Amino acid sequence: MAKLTQDELLAQFEEMTLIELSDFVKKFEEKFDVEAAAPAAAVVAAPGAPGAPAEAAEEQDEFDVILTGAGDKKIQVIKVVRELTSLGLKEAKELVDGTPKPVLEKVAKDAADKAKESLEGAGASVEVK
């Protein structure tokens, strides 16, 4: 297998969905026994900025749509998950079976509301954070 450059790797990651990328990071952490640290967390928790977390909560512009239950119409929920995420059938089924799990991460408020409405219309229980 040819060695990929950093730019080629980044191009591959750009084509992945957030869920696929999240799964990749988990597998990477397991294989190499490392943990991906969130550098932004250190900035928010920095001393001398006690008002920063409260301000960030008020100005939230990215939301996560979390599937908390599939309900009675599991097949319909899987179809909606596939539409929202472009996952394959197997991946969408695993996501629905493994609730609670995020369906969409870091999306705009209107996109999160539309996704919640679609999933609830299919019979799922959903939470937006």
PDB file of C-alpha atoms in Angstrom:
ATOM      1  CA  MET A   1       0.000   0.000   0.000  1.00  0.00           C
ATOM      2  CA  ALA A   2       1.360   3.400  -0.962  1.00  0.00           C
ATOM      3  CA  LYS A   3       2.022   5.877   1.816  1.00  0.00           C
ATOM      4  CA  LEU A   4      -0.452   8.774   1.776  1.00  0.00           C
ATOM      5  CA  THR A   5       0.627  12.357   2.344  1.00  0.00           C
ATOM      6  CA  GLN A   6      -1.036  14.484   4.999  1.00  0.00           C
ATOM      7  CA  ASP A   7      -2.917  16.403   2.300  1.00  0.00           C
ATOM      8  CA  GLU A   8      -4.214  13.144   0.796  1.00  0.00           C
ATOM      9  CA  LEU A   9      -5.349  11.951   4.238  1.00  0.00           C
ATOM     10  CA  LEU A  10      -7.134  15.244   4.867  1.00  0.00           C
ATOM     11  CA  ALA A  11      -8.871  14.934   1.506  1.00  0.00           C
ATOM     12  CA  GLN A  12     -10.117  11.472   2.533  1.00  0.00           C
ATOM     13  CA  PHE A  13     -11.370  12.787   5.894  1.00  0.00           C
ATOM     14  CA  GLU A  14     -13.244  15.614   4.134  1.00  0.00           C
ATOM     15  CA  GLU A  15     -15.347  13.016   2.313  1.00  0.00           C
ATOM     16  CA  MET A  16     -16.404  11.285   5.569  1.00  0.00           C
ATOM     17  CA  THR A  17     -19.533  12.068   7.558  1.00  0.00           C
ATOM     18  CA  LEU A  18     -19.148  13.136  11.171  1.00  0.00           C
ATOM     19  CA  ILE A  19     -20.278   9.742  12.395  1.00  0.00           C
ATOM     20  CA  GLU A  20     -17.804   7.922  10.133  1.00  0.00           C
ATOM     21  CA  LEU A  21     -15.021  10.213  11.307  1.00  0.00           C
ATOM     22  CA  SER A  22     -15.997   9.680  14.936  1.00  0.00           C
ATOM     23  CA  ASP A  23     -15.882   5.903  14.448  1.00  0.00           C
ATOM     24  CA  PHE A  24     -12.473   6.243  12.803  1.00  0.00           C
ATOM     25  CA  VAL A  25     -11.116   8.266  15.736  1.00  0.00           C
ATOM     26  CA  LYS A  26     -12.378   5.630  18.200  1.00  0.00           C
ATOM     27  CA  LYS A  27     -10.705   2.834  16.232  1.00  0.00           C
ATOM     28  CA  PHE A  28      -7.508   4.888  15.948  1.00  0.00           C
ATOM     29  CA  GLU A  29      -7.480   5.479  19.721  1.00  0.00           C
ATOM     30  CA  GLU A  30      -7.997   1.771  20.395  1.00  0.00           C
ATOM     31  CA  LYS A  31      -5.354   0.591  17.919  1.00  0.00           C
ATOM     32  CA  PHE A  32      -2.626   2.960  19.097  1.00  0.00           C
ATOM     33  CA  ASP A  33      -3.751   3.189  22.745  1.00  0.00           C
ATOM     34  CA  VAL A  34      -4.002   6.978  22.669  1.00  0.00           C
ATOM     35  CA  GLU A  35      -6.679   9.512  23.511  1.00  0.00           C
ATOM     36  CA  ALA A  36      -7.642  12.461  21.327  1.00  0.00           C
ATOM     37  CA  ALA A  37      -7.633  15.560  23.532  1.00  0.00           C
ATOM     38  CA  ALA A  38      -9.918  18.498  22.853  1.00  0.00           C
ATOM     39  CA  PRO A  39      -7.653  21.583  22.874  1.00  0.00           C
ATOM     40  CA  ALA A  40     -10.661  23.911  22.994  1.00  0.00           C
ATOM     41  CA  ALA A  41     -11.632  22.497  26.395  1.00  0.00           C
ATOM     42  CA  ALA A  42      -8.380  23.791  27.869  1.00  0.00           C
ATOM     43  CA  VAL A  43      -9.152  27.287  26.606  1.00  0.00           C
ATOM     44  CA  VAL A  44     -12.678  27.305  28.058  1.00  0.00           C
ATOM     45  CA  ALA A  45     -11.459  25.975  31.411  1.00  0.00           C
ATOM     46  CA  ALA A  46      -8.544  28.424  31.570  1.00  0.00           C
ATOM     47  CA  PRO A  47      -8.262  30.358  34.829  1.00  0.00           C
ATOM     48  CA  GLY A  48      -9.139  34.031  34.653  1.00  0.00           C
ATOM     49  CA  ALA A  49     -12.102  33.498  32.331  1.00  0.00           C
ATOM     50  CA  PRO A  50     -14.960  32.624  34.689  1.00  0.00           C
ATOM     51  CA  GLY A  51     -17.635  34.193  32.463  1.00  0.00           C
ATOM     52  CA  ALA A  52     -16.625  32.326  29.302  1.00  0.00           C
ATOM     53  CA  PRO A  53     -18.701  29.135  29.808  1.00  0.00           C
ATOM     54  CA  ALA A  54     -21.875  31.108  30.572  1.00  0.00           C
ATOM     55  CA  GLU A  55     -21.413  33.264  27.483  1.00  0.00           C
ATOM     56  CA  ALA A  56     -20.759  30.224  25.305  1.00  0.00           C
ATOM     57  CA  ALA A  57     -24.023  28.643  26.454  1.00  0.00           C
ATOM     58  CA  GLU A  58     -25.999  31.760  25.544  1.00  0.00           C
ATOM     59  CA  GLU A  59     -24.435  32.065  22.090  1.00  0.00           C
ATOM     60  CA  GLN A  60     -24.724  28.414  21.091  1.00  0.00           C
ATOM     61  CA  ASP A  61     -24.974  28.095  17.333  1.00  0.00           C
ATOM     62  CA  GLU A  62     -24.091  24.420  16.877  1.00  0.00           C
ATOM     63  CA  PHE A  63     -26.359  21.640  18.065  1.00  0.00           C
ATOM     64  CA  ASP A  64     -26.233  17.852  18.307  1.00  0.00           C
ATOM     65  CA  VAL A  65     -29.276  15.765  17.410  1.00  0.00           C
ATOM     66  CA  ILE A  66     -29.295  12.671  19.626  1.00  0.00           C
ATOM     67  CA  LEU A  67     -31.539   9.691  18.974  1.00  0.00           C
ATOM     68  CA  THR A  68     -32.723   8.449  22.369  1.00  0.00           C
ATOM     69  CA  GLY A  69     -35.147   5.769  21.206  1.00  0.00           C
ATOM     70  CA  ALA A  70     -36.424   4.203  17.986  1.00  0.00           C
ATOM     71  CA  GLY A  71     -40.038   3.742  19.047  1.00  0.00           C
ATOM     72  CA  ASP A  72     -42.424   1.297  17.374  1.00  0.00           C
ATOM     73  CA  LYS A  73     -41.560   2.209  13.767  1.00  0.00           C
ATOM     74  CA  LYS A  74     -37.883   1.245  13.757  1.00  0.00           C
ATOM     75  CA  ILE A  75     -37.711   0.750   9.977  1.00  0.00           C
ATOM     76  CA  GLN A  76     -39.096   4.251   9.359  1.00  0.00           C
ATOM     77  CA  VAL A  77     -36.555   5.690  11.809  1.00  0.00           C
ATOM     78  CA  ILE A  78     -33.717   3.881  10.000  1.00  0.00           C
ATOM     79  CA  LYS A  79     -34.908   5.367   6.696  1.00  0.00           C
ATOM     80  CA  VAL A  80     -34.925   8.886   8.150  1.00  0.00           C
ATOM     81  CA  VAL A  81     -31.454   8.379   9.694  1.00  0.00           C
ATOM     82  CA  ARG A  82     -30.164   7.306   6.280  1.00  0.00           C
ATOM     83  CA  GLU A  83     -31.657  10.422   4.664  1.00  0.00           C
ATOM     84  CA  LEU A  84     -30.136  12.718   7.273  1.00  0.00           C
ATOM     85  CA  THR A  85     -26.676  11.162   7.429  1.00  0.00           C
ATOM     86  CA  SER A  86     -26.090   9.389   4.113  1.00  0.00           C
ATOM     87  CA  LEU A  87     -25.106   6.265   6.071  1.00  0.00           C
ATOM     88  CA  GLY A  88     -25.540   2.837   4.578  1.00  0.00           C
ATOM     89  CA  LEU A  89     -28.329   0.538   5.723  1.00  0.00           C
ATOM     90  CA  LYS A  90     -26.104  -1.448   8.076  1.00  0.00           C
ATOM     91  CA  GLU A  91     -24.579   1.649   9.704  1.00  0.00           C
ATOM     92  CA  ALA A  92     -27.965   3.339  10.102  1.00  0.00           C
ATOM     93  CA  LYS A  93     -29.432   0.188  11.674  1.00  0.00           C
ATOM     94  CA  GLU A  94     -26.483  -0.039  14.100  1.00  0.00           C
ATOM     95  CA  LEU A  95     -26.954   3.609  15.038  1.00  0.00           C
ATOM     96  CA  VAL A  96     -30.675   3.096  15.701  1.00  0.00           C
ATOM     97  CA  ASP A  97     -30.054  -0.144  17.629  1.00  0.00           C
ATOM     98  CA  GLY A  98     -27.362   1.493  19.774  1.00  0.00           C
ATOM     99  CA  THR A  99     -29.412   4.405  21.091  1.00  0.00           C
ATOM    100  CA  PRO A 100     -28.780   6.852  22.612  1.00  0.00           C
ATOM    101  CA  LYS A 101     -26.431   7.991  19.857  1.00  0.00           C
ATOM    102  CA  PRO A 102     -25.867  11.252  18.008  1.00  0.00           C
ATOM    103  CA  VAL A 103     -27.369  11.348  14.526  1.00  0.00           C
ATOM    104  CA  LEU A 104     -26.054  14.796  13.593  1.00  0.00           C
ATOM    105  CA  GLU A 105     -23.336  16.753  15.351  1.00  0.00           C
ATOM    106  CA  LYS A 106     -22.550  20.466  15.302  1.00  0.00           C
ATOM    107  CA  VAL A 107     -25.334  21.522  12.962  1.00  0.00           C
ATOM    108  CA  ALA A 108     -27.236  24.803  12.799  1.00  0.00           C
ATOM    109  CA  LYS A 109     -30.379  25.295  14.886  1.00  0.00           C
ATOM    110  CA  ASP A 110     -32.744  25.096  11.913  1.00  0.00           C
ATOM    111  CA  ALA A 111     -31.110  21.890  10.613  1.00  0.00           C
ATOM    112  CA  ALA A 112     -31.304  20.367  14.093  1.00  0.00           C
ATOM    113  CA  ASP A 113     -34.988  21.292  14.382  1.00  0.00           C
ATOM    114  CA  LYS A 114     -35.771  19.818  10.948  1.00  0.00           C
ATOM    115  CA  ALA A 115     -33.922  16.602  11.804  1.00  0.00           C
ATOM    116  CA  LYS A 116     -35.735  16.349  15.145  1.00  0.00           C
ATOM    117  CA  GLU A 117     -39.083  16.899  13.433  1.00  0.00           C
ATOM    118  CA  SER A 118     -38.328  14.237  10.798  1.00  0.00           C
ATOM    119  CA  LEU A 119     -37.189  11.672  13.359  1.00  0.00           C
ATOM    120  CA  GLU A 120     -40.131  12.324  15.662  1.00  0.00           C
ATOM    121  CA  GLY A 121     -42.462  12.060  12.669  1.00  0.00           C
ATOM    122  CA  ALA A 122     -41.068   8.572  12.075  1.00  0.00           C
ATOM    123  CA  GLY A 123     -41.800   7.638  15.699  1.00  0.00           C
ATOM    124  CA  ALA A 124     -38.399   8.167  17.335  1.00  0.00           C
ATOM    125  CA  SER A 125     -37.618  10.024  20.515  1.00  0.00           C
ATOM    126  CA  VAL A 126     -34.996  12.717  19.959  1.00  0.00           C
ATOM    127  CA  GLU A 127     -33.033  15.183  22.033  1.00  0.00           C
ATOM    128  CA  VAL A 128     -31.287  18.334  20.767  1.00  0.00           C
ATOM    129  CA  LYS A 129     -28.318  19.575  22.763  1.00  0.00           C
TER     130      LYS A 129
END
